[in-house]
Coordinates of C-alpha atoms in Angstrom, one line a residue:
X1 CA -11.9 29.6 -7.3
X2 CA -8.7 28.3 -7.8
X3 CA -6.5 30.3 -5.9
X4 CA -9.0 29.6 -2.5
X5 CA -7.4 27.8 0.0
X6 CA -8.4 26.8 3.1
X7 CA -5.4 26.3 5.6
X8 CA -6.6 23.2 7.5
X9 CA -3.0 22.0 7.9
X10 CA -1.5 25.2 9.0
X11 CA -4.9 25.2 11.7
X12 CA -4.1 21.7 13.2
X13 CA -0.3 22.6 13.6
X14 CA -1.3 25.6 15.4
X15 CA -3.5 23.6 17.6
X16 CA -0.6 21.0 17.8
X17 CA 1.9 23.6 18.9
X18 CA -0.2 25.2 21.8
X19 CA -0.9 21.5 22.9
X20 CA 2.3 20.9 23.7
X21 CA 3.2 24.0 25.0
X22 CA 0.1 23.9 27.3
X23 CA -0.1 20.3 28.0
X24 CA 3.4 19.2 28.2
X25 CA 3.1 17.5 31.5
X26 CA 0.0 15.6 30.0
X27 CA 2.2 14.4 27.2
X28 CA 5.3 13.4 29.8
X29 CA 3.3 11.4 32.0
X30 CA 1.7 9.5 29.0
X31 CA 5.1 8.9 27.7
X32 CA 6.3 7.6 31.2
X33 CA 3.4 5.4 32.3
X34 CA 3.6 4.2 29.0
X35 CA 7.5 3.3 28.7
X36 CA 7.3 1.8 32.4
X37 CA 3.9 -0.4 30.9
X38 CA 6.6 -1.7 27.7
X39 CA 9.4 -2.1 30.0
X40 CA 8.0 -4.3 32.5
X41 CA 5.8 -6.7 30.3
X42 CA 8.2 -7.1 27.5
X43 CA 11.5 -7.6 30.4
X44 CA 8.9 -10.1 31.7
X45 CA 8.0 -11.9 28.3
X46 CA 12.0 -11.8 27.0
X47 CA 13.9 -12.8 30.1
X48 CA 11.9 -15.8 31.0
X49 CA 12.6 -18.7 29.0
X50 CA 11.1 -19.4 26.0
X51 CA 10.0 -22.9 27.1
X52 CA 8.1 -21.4 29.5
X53 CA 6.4 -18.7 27.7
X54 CA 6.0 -21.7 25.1
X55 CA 4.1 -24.0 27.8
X56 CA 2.2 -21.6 29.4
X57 CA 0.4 -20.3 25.7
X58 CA 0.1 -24.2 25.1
X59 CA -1.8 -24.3 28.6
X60 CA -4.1 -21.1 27.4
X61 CA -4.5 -22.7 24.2
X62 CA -5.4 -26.0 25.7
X63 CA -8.0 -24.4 28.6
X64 CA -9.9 -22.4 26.3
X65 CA -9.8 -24.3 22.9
X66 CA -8.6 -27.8 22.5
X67 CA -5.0 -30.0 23.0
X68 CA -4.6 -30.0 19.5
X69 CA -4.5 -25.5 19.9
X70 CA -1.7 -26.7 22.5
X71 CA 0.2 -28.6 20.2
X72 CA 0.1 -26.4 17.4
X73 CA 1.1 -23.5 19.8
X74 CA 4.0 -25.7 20.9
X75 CA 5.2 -26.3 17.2
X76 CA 4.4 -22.9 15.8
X77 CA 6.3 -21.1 18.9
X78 CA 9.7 -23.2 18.3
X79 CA 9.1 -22.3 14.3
X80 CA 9.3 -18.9 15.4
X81 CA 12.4 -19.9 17.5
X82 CA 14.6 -22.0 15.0
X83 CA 13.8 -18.3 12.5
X84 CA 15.4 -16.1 15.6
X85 CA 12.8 -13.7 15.5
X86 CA 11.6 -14.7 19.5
X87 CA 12.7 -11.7 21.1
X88 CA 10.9 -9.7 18.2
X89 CA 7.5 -11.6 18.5
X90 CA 7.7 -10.9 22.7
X91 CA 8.2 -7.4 21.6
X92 CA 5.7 -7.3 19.4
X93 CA 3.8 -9.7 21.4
X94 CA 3.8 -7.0 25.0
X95 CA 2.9 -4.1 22.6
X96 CA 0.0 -6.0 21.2
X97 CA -1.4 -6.7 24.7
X98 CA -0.7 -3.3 26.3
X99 CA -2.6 -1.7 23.5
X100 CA -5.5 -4.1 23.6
X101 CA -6.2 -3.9 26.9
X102 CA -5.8 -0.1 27.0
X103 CA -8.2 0.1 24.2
X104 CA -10.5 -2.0 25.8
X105 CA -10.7 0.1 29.4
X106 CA -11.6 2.7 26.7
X107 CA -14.2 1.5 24.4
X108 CA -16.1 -0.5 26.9
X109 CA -17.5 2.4 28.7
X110 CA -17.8 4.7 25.5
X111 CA -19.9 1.6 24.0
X112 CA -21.9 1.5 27.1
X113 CA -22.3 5.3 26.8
X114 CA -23.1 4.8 22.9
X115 CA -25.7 2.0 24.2
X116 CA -27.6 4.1 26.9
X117 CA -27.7 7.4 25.3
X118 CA -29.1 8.2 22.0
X119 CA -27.3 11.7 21.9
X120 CA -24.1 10.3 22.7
X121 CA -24.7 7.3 20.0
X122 CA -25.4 10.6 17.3
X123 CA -22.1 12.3 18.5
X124 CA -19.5 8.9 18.7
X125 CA -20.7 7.1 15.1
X126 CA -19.2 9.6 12.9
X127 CA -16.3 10.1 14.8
X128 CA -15.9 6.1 14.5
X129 CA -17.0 6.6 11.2
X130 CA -14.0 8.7 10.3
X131 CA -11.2 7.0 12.8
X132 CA -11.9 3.9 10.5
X133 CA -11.3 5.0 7.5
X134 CA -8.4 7.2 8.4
X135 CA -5.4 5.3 7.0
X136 CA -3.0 3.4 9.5
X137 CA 0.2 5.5 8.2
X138 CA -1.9 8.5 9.1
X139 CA -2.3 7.8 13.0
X140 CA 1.0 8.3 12.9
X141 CA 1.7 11.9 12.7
X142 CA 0.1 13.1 15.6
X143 CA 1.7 10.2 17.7
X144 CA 5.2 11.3 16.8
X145 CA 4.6 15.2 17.0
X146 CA 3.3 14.6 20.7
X147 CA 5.6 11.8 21.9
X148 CA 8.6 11.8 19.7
X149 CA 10.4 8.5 17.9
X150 CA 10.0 5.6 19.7
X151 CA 8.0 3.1 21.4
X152 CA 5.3 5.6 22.7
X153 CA 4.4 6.8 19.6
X154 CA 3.7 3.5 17.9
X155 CA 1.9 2.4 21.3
X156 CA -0.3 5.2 21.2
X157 CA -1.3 4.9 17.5
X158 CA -2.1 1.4 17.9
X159 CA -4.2 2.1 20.7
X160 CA -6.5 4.8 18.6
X161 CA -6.6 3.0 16.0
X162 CA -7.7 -0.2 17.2
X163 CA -10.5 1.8 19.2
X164 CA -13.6 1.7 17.1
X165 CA -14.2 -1.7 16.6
X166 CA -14.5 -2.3 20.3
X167 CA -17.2 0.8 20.9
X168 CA -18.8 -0.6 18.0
X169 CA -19.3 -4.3 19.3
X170 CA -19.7 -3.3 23.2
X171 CA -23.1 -1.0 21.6
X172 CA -24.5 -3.1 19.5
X173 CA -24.4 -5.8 22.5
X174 CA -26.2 -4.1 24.4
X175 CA -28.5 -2.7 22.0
X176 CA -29.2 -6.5 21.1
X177 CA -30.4 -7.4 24.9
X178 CA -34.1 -8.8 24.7
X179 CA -35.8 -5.5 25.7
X180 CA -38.2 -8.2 27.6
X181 CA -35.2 -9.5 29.7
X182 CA -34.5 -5.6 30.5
X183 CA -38.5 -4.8 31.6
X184 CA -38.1 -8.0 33.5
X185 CA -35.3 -6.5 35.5
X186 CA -37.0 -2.9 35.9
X187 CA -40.3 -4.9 36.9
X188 CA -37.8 -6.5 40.1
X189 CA -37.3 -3.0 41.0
X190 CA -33.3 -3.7 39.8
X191 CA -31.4 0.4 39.2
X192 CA -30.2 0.7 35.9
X193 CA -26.8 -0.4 37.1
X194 CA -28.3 -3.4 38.2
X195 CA -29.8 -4.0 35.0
X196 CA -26.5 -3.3 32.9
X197 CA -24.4 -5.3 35.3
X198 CA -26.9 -8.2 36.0
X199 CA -28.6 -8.5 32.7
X200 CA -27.0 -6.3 30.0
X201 CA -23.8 -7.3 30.2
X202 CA -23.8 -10.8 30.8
X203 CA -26.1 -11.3 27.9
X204 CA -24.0 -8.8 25.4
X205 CA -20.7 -10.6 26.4
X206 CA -20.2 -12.8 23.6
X207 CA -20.8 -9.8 20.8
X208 CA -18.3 -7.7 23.2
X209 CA -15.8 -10.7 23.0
X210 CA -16.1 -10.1 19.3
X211 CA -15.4 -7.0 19.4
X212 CA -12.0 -7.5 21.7
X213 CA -11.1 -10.0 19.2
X214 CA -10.9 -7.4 16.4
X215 CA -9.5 -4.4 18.9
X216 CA -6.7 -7.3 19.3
X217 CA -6.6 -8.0 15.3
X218 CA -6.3 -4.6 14.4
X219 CA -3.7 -4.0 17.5
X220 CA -1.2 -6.2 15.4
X221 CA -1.8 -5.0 12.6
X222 CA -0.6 -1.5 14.2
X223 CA 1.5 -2.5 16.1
X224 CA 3.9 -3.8 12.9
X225 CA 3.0 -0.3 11.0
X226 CA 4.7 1.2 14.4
X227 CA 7.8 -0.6 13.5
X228 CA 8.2 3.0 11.1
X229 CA 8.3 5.0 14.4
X230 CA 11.0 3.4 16.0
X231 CA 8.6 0.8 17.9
X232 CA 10.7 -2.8 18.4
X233 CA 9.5 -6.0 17.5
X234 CA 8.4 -7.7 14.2
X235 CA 7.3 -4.1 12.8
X236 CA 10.6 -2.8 13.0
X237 CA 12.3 -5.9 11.2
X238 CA 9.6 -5.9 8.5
X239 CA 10.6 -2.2 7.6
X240 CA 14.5 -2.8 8.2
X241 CA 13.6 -5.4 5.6
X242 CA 12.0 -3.1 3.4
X243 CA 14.9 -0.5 3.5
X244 CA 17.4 -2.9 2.7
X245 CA 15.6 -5.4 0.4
X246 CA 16.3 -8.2 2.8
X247 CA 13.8 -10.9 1.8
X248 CA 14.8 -13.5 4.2
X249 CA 14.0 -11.3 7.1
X250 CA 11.3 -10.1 5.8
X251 CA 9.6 -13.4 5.2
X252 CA 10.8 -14.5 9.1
X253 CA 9.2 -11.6 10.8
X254 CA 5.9 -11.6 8.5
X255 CA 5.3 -15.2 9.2
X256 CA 6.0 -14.6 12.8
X257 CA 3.4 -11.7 12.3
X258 CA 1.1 -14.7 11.3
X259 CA 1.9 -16.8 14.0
X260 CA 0.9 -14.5 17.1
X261 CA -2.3 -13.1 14.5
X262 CA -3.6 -16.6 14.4
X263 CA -2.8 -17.7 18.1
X264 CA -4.6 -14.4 19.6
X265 CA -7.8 -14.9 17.2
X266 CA -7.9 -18.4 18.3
X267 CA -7.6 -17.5 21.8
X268 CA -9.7 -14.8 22.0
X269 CA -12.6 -16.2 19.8
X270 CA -12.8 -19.6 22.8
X271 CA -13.1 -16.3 25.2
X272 CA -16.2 -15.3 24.0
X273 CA -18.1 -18.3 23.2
X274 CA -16.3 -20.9 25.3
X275 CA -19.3 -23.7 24.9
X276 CA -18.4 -23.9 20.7
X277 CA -15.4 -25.8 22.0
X278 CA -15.9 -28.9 23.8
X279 CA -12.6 -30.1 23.1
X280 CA -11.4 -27.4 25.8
X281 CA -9.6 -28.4 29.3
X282 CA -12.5 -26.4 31.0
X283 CA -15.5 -28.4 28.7
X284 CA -13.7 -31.0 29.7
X285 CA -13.5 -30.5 33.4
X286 CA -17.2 -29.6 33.6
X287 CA -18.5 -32.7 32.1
X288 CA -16.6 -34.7 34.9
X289 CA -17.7 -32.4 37.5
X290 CA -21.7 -32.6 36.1
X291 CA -20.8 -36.7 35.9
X292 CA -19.4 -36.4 39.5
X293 CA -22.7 -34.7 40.9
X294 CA -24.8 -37.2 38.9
X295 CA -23.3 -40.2 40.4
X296 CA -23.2 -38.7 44.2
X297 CA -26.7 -37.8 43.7
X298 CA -27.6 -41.3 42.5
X299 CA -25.8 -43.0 45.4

């Protein structure tokens, strides 16, 4: 018994090599759509000035959540300044959002497939199952076999790896629609892309938002691990602090790490239940339009 050995790793780096002999171009034009994706948003993010980046996550901070969210976002963003890790928070900051939103376009549909299809639901848990408890360090591998050192790699890792949280949330929304609502639909004659567009959706939304909330979480959490593949930003500073024991820089890019973390969960949790904040420029403006109505329809 002990000198059987199955060669799993020798298997998968057989697979890996006729991959990318056989699916090069696949590969390139990942690499390149991805790369043009990086280069524009973070170009974007760092060359405009940081008082305008600043404002404008104040103004999202104050719409969706409150004006104390703005100030806070005003005061965190020039600590993040004054430590000289901005360009490394937009970097971090465009990889974060790429990923997330690429996720997302991905785990929507799969959720909805999960939702409507019990075969498919059998076939995608364990696969979830086993992307989450994969280690971080382990997505990796494959990224840099396929794509190389750089900012691909790290982009592509954090995308699978913040995956299965989304798919996750998006099914059990739907799965959690009054199955009285749906008949009520089917009873109107609606299709069943009526129903799931009209009724399904709507109604899952704030479990979905839920769901983007933690694709975005664990998107940064990535998206710093990628910092080992050659991916810039806080990541990269973080291990560059590592390798040469610099505690100062490590403490300045972790706590701009927890900066951006707390700012995105904030935002993105007013996304999905928007009436929990009153407080919000958009409560706001609705009460005086409601007040508006009330007093034209009194006159």
């Amino acid at each position: 018994m002990e000198n059987i050995r199955i060669p799993i790793g020798a298997w998968v780096d057989s697979a890996f090599d006729w991959l990318k002999e056989n699916v090069a171009w696949f590969f390139d034009a990942v690499t390149w759509l991805f790369n043009f994706l990086i280069e524009v948003l973070t170009d974007v993010l760092v060359d405009l000035h940081p008082l305008v980046i600043i404002l404008l996550l104040a103004l999202i901070g104050w719409v969706l959540r409150s004006w104390q969210m703005a100030v806070g976002t005003v005061i965190t963003m020039f600590f993040i300044m004054t430590m000289d890790q901005w360009v490394a928070s937009m970097q971090t900051l465009a990889l974060v959002l790429i990923a997330a939103v690429i996720a997302v376009i991905i785990a929507v549909p799969v959720g909805i497939l999960a939702a409507r299809n019990e075969a498919a639901s059998t076939v995608i848990k364990p696969i979830l199952d086993f992307m989450q408890t994969m280690p971080s360090f382990v997505y990796l591998i494959p990224a840099v076999t396929f794509f190389g050192i750089g900012v691909v790699p790290g982009l592509v890792a954090t995308v699978i790896f913040a995956l299965p949280p989304g798919v996750r949330f998006t099914e059990l929304g739907i799965r959690g629609v009054d199955s009285e609502t749906v008949e009520a639909g089917q009873s109107f004659g609606a299709t069943p892309g009526q129903i799931l567009r009209g009724v399904q959706l709507p109604l899952a939304t704030p479990t979905i938002m839920a769901g983007i909330n933690q694709v975005i979480m664990l998107a940064l959490a990535m998206a710093v691990i990628a910092g080992m593949v050659g991916a810039d930003g806080l990541g990269k500073n973080v291990v560059e602090a590592i390798a040469t024991q610099n505690l100062p820089l490590g403490v300045e890019a972790g706590l701009g790490v927890v900066i951006i973390a707390v700012y995105l969960d904030r935002v993105t949790a007013a996304l999905g239940n928007a009436k929990d904040y009153p407080h919000s420029l958009v409560a706001g403006l609705r009460r005086r339009s409601a007040k508006n109505k009330t007093a034209a329809a009194a006159a």
